Amino acid sequence: TTALPEGYIIRRMEKQDYEGVVDTLAVLTTVGNVSKKKFDSIIDYWNSNEFEYRGSKVNLYNPHVIVDTIKNEIAATGNIIIEQKLIHDCGLCGHIEDIAVSSNHQGKKLGKCLIEKLRNVGFQAGCYKVILDCDEKNTMFYEKCKFKRAGVEMQSRL
Ligand code: ACO
């Protein structure tokens, strides 16, 4: 596994991460207006969804942040959602979502560390696979994180 650079830590997202997370996600897409109150209620919702799988507790949502402890700022964020299926002996599938490394922290292997961490969260929970959707331009990055091209994303948007 890739080591985090000195001064960085990775942990589950908390309410105190509000501003840093919202700012960091802006490198990925339009975030829109997320009030502190709304953010807190989503963190509560994400923390309240637990289920049991083969004798252990599993969190449905696993939002993470990488923190620059020297500058005391959020450097990256990402989530893995763990889906309970009926197929594959009632198996679990992990879905990695909303990966963003803030521009001034890119190119330091934070993205790779984050993906490795989220994949481990998925495999430790018991997922038989971890999947994600990305742009063509990010495929090289994910290949470096040991993901392989599989399937095609289809969308239907409102
Ligand atoms: N194209 C080719 N190679 C890349 C790219 C790229 N766009 N980005 C990183 N790499 C390579 C690096 O060179 C490095 O290679 P090395 O190990 O041989 O030195 C390796 O991938 C790991 O790079 P990191 O330093 O970990 O990458 P970084 O921390 O900059 O994060 C990321 C990459 C997540 C794509 C970041 O640039 C970012 O946040 N981009 C904007 C938002 C985005 O596109 N997010 C992903 C959306 S997909 C999803 O959410 C499921």
CSV table of C-alpha atoms and ligand atoms in Angstrom, one decimal:
chain,number,residue,atom,x,y,z
A,1,THR,CA,0.0,0.0,0.0
A,2,THR,CA,1.0,3.6,-0.7
A,3,ALA,CA,2.0,5.6,2.4
A,4,LEU,CA,0.5,9.0,3.0
A,5,PRO,CA,3.0,11.9,2.7
A,6,GLU,CA,4.2,13.2,6.1
A,7,GLY,CA,1.7,15.5,7.9
A,8,TYR,CA,-1.4,13.9,6.2
A,9,ILE,CA,-3.9,11.7,7.9
A,10,ILE,CA,-7.0,9.8,6.6
A,11,ARG,CA,-10.2,9.4,8.6
A,12,ARG,CA,-13.9,9.2,8.4
A,13,MET,CA,-15.6,12.5,7.5
A,14,GLU,CA,-17.0,14.6,10.5
A,15,LYS,CA,-19.2,17.6,10.8
A,16,GLN,CA,-16.2,19.9,11.5
A,17,ASP,CA,-15.0,19.1,7.9
A,18,TYR,CA,-17.9,21.1,6.3
A,19,GLU,CA,-16.0,24.0,4.6
A,20,GLY,CA,-13.0,22.0,3.5
A,21,VAL,CA,-15.1,19.2,2.0
A,22,VAL,CA,-17.4,21.6,0.1
A,23,ASP,CA,-14.4,23.5,-1.2
A,24,THR,CA,-12.5,20.3,-2.2
A,25,LEU,CA,-15.5,18.8,-4.0
A,26,ALA,CA,-15.6,21.9,-6.3
A,27,VAL,CA,-12.7,20.4,-8.3
A,28,LEU,CA,-15.0,17.5,-9.2
A,29,THR,CA,-18.3,19.2,-10.1
A,30,THR,CA,-20.9,21.8,-9.2
A,31,VAL,CA,-21.6,21.5,-5.5
A,32,GLY,CA,-24.4,24.1,-5.2
A,33,ASN,CA,-25.6,25.5,-1.9
A,34,VAL,CA,-24.9,23.1,0.9
A,35,SER,CA,-25.8,24.9,4.2
A,36,LYS,CA,-24.0,23.8,7.4
A,37,LYS,CA,-27.3,22.5,8.7
A,38,LYS,CA,-27.9,20.4,5.6
A,39,PHE,CA,-24.3,19.1,5.8
A,40,ASP,CA,-24.7,18.1,9.4
A,41,SER,CA,-28.0,16.3,8.7
A,42,ILE,CA,-26.4,14.3,5.8
A,43,ILE,CA,-23.5,13.3,8.1
A,44,ASP,CA,-26.0,12.1,10.7
A,45,TYR,CA,-27.8,10.2,8.0
A,46,TRP,CA,-24.6,8.6,6.7
A,47,ASN,CA,-23.6,7.7,10.2
A,48,SER,CA,-27.0,6.1,11.1
A,49,ASN,CA,-27.1,3.6,8.3
A,50,GLU,CA,-25.6,0.4,9.6
A,51,PHE,CA,-26.4,-3.2,8.8
A,52,GLU,CA,-25.2,-6.6,9.8
A,53,TYR,CA,-23.3,-8.8,7.3
A,54,ARG,CA,-22.0,-12.3,8.3
A,55,GLY,CA,-21.9,-11.4,12.0
A,56,SER,CA,-20.3,-7.9,11.7
A,57,LYS,CA,-21.6,-4.4,11.5
A,58,VAL,CA,-21.2,-2.6,8.2
A,59,ASN,CA,-21.7,1.1,7.4
A,60,LEU,CA,-23.7,1.7,4.3
A,61,TYR,CA,-21.9,5.1,3.7
A,62,ASN,CA,-18.2,5.5,4.4
A,63,PRO,CA,-17.2,9.1,3.6
A,64,HIS,CA,-13.5,9.8,4.2
A,65,VAL,CA,-11.2,12.8,4.2
A,66,ILE,CA,-7.5,13.3,4.0
A,67,VAL,CA,-6.4,16.1,6.2
A,68,ASP,CA,-3.2,18.2,5.9
A,69,THR,CA,-2.5,18.4,9.6
A,70,ILE,CA,0.2,21.1,9.2
A,71,LYS,CA,-2.0,23.6,7.3
A,72,ASN,CA,-5.1,22.1,9.1
A,73,GLU,CA,-7.1,21.8,5.9
A,74,ILE,CA,-9.0,19.2,4.0
A,75,ALA,CA,-6.8,17.9,1.1
A,76,ALA,CA,-9.1,15.2,-0.4
A,77,THR,CA,-12.4,13.4,0.0
A,78,GLY,CA,-14.2,10.3,-1.2
A,79,ASN,CA,-16.8,7.8,-0.3
A,80,ILE,CA,-17.6,4.1,-0.6
A,81,ILE,CA,-21.2,3.0,-0.5
A,82,ILE,CA,-21.6,-0.7,0.4
A,83,GLU,CA,-24.5,-2.3,-1.3
A,84,GLN,CA,-26.2,-5.4,0.1
A,85,LYS,CA,-27.2,-7.7,-2.8
A,86,LEU,CA,-29.2,-10.9,-3.2
A,87,ILE,CA,-26.9,-12.3,-5.9
A,88,HIS,CA,-23.5,-13.9,-5.1
A,89,ASP,CA,-24.8,-15.5,-1.9
A,90,CYS,CA,-26.2,-12.2,-0.7
A,91,GLY,CA,-22.9,-10.6,-1.4
A,92,LEU,CA,-21.7,-7.0,-0.9
A,93,CYS,CA,-20.6,-4.7,-3.7
A,94,GLY,CA,-18.7,-1.5,-3.0
A,95,HIS,CA,-19.3,1.7,-5.0
A,96,ILE,CA,-16.6,4.3,-4.9
A,97,GLU,CA,-18.0,7.8,-5.4
A,98,ASP,CA,-17.1,11.5,-5.4
A,99,ILE,CA,-13.3,11.4,-5.3
A,100,ALA,CA,-11.7,14.8,-5.2
A,101,VAL,CA,-8.2,16.0,-4.3
A,102,SER,CA,-8.0,19.8,-3.9
A,103,SER,CA,-5.8,21.4,-6.6
A,104,ASN,CA,-2.9,22.4,-4.4
A,105,HIS,CA,-2.6,18.9,-3.0
A,106,GLN,CA,-2.8,17.0,-6.4
A,107,GLY,CA,0.2,14.9,-7.6
A,108,LYS,CA,1.3,13.9,-4.1
A,109,LYS,CA,-0.3,10.4,-4.2
A,110,LEU,CA,-3.2,11.4,-2.0
A,111,GLY,CA,-5.7,10.2,-4.7
A,112,LYS,CA,-4.0,6.8,-4.8
A,113,CYS,CA,-3.9,6.6,-0.9
A,114,LEU,CA,-7.6,7.5,-0.8
A,115,ILE,CA,-8.6,4.9,-3.3
A,116,GLU,CA,-6.5,2.2,-1.6
A,117,LYS,CA,-8.2,3.1,1.8
A,118,LEU,CA,-11.7,3.1,0.4
A,119,ARG,CA,-11.1,-0.2,-1.4
A,120,ASN,CA,-9.8,-1.7,1.9
A,121,VAL,CA,-12.9,-0.5,3.7
A,122,GLY,CA,-14.9,-2.3,1.1
A,123,PHE,CA,-12.9,-5.6,1.2
A,124,GLN,CA,-12.8,-5.6,5.0
A,125,ALA,CA,-16.6,-5.2,5.1
A,126,GLY,CA,-16.7,-8.3,2.9
A,127,CYS,CA,-17.3,-6.9,-0.6
A,128,TYR,CA,-16.6,-9.4,-3.4
A,129,LYS,CA,-15.9,-6.4,-5.8
A,130,VAL,CA,-15.4,-2.6,-5.6
A,131,ILE,CA,-16.5,-0.6,-8.7
A,132,LEU,CA,-16.6,3.1,-9.8
A,133,ASP,CA,-17.5,5.2,-12.8
A,134,CYS,CA,-15.1,7.8,-14.2
A,135,ASP,CA,-14.2,10.0,-17.2
A,136,GLU,CA,-12.0,8.6,-19.9
A,137,LYS,CA,-9.3,11.1,-18.8
A,138,ASN,CA,-9.1,9.5,-15.3
A,139,THR,CA,-8.6,5.9,-16.5
A,140,MET,CA,-4.8,6.0,-16.2
A,141,PHE,CA,-5.1,7.2,-12.6
A,142,TYR,CA,-7.4,4.3,-11.7
A,143,GLU,CA,-5.3,1.8,-13.6
A,144,LYS,CA,-2.4,3.0,-11.3
A,145,CYS,CA,-4.7,2.2,-8.4
A,146,LYS,CA,-5.1,-1.4,-9.8
A,147,PHE,CA,-8.6,-1.0,-11.3
A,148,LYS,CA,-9.4,-2.5,-14.6
A,149,ARG,CA,-11.8,-1.3,-17.3
A,150,ALA,CA,-15.0,-3.2,-17.1
A,151,GLY,CA,-18.5,-2.5,-18.6
A,152,VAL,CA,-19.8,0.8,-19.8
A,153,GLU,CA,-21.6,3.5,-17.8
A,154,MET,CA,-25.1,4.3,-19.0
A,155,GLN,CA,-27.1,7.3,-17.8
A,156,SER,CA,-30.6,8.6,-17.8
A,157,ARG,CA,-30.7,12.2,-16.6
A,158,LEU,CA,-33.6,14.5,-15.8
B,1,ACO,N1,-3.9,11.0,-15.9
B,1,ACO,C1,-2.8,10.1,-15.9
B,1,ACO,N2,-2.2,9.7,-14.7
B,1,ACO,C2,-2.6,10.3,-13.6
B,1,ACO,C3,-3.7,11.3,-13.6
B,1,ACO,C4,-4.3,11.6,-14.8
B,1,ACO,N3,-5.3,12.5,-14.9
B,1,ACO,N4,-3.8,11.7,-12.3
B,1,ACO,C5,-2.9,11.0,-11.6
B,1,ACO,N5,-2.2,10.2,-12.4
B,1,ACO,C6,-1.1,9.3,-11.9
B,1,ACO,C7,0.0,10.0,-11.2
B,1,ACO,O1,0.9,10.5,-12.2
B,1,ACO,C8,0.5,8.9,-10.3
B,1,ACO,O2,1.3,8.0,-11.1
B,1,ACO,P1,2.7,7.4,-10.4
B,1,ACO,O3,2.2,6.5,-9.3
B,1,ACO,O4,3.3,6.5,-11.5
B,1,ACO,O5,3.5,8.5,-10.0
B,1,ACO,C9,-0.7,8.1,-9.9
B,1,ACO,O6,-1.7,8.4,-11.0
B,1,ACO,C10,-1.3,8.5,-8.6
B,1,ACO,O7,-1.6,9.9,-8.6
B,1,ACO,P2,-2.0,10.8,-7.3
B,1,ACO,O8,-0.9,11.7,-7.0
B,1,ACO,O9,-2.5,9.9,-6.3
B,1,ACO,O10,-3.2,11.6,-8.0
B,1,ACO,P3,-4.0,12.9,-7.3
B,1,ACO,O11,-3.8,12.9,-5.8
B,1,ACO,O12,-3.6,14.1,-8.0
B,1,ACO,O13,-5.5,12.5,-7.6
B,1,ACO,C11,-7.4,12.7,-9.0
B,1,ACO,C12,-5.9,12.2,-8.9
B,1,ACO,C13,-8.3,12.1,-8.0
B,1,ACO,C14,-7.9,12.3,-10.4
B,1,ACO,C15,-7.3,14.3,-8.9
B,1,ACO,O14,-6.5,14.8,-9.9
B,1,ACO,C16,-8.7,15.0,-8.9
B,1,ACO,O15,-9.3,15.2,-7.8
B,1,ACO,N6,-9.2,15.4,-10.0
B,1,ACO,C17,-10.4,16.2,-10.2
B,1,ACO,C18,-11.6,15.5,-9.7
B,1,ACO,C19,-11.8,14.1,-10.4
B,1,ACO,O16,-11.7,13.9,-11.6
B,1,ACO,N7,-12.1,13.1,-9.5
B,1,ACO,C20,-12.3,11.7,-9.9
B,1,ACO,C21,-13.7,11.5,-10.4
B,1,ACO,S1,-14.2,9.8,-10.6
B,1,ACO,C22,-15.0,9.3,-9.2
B,1,ACO,O17,-15.3,10.1,-8.4
B,1,ACO,C23,-15.3,7.8,-9.0
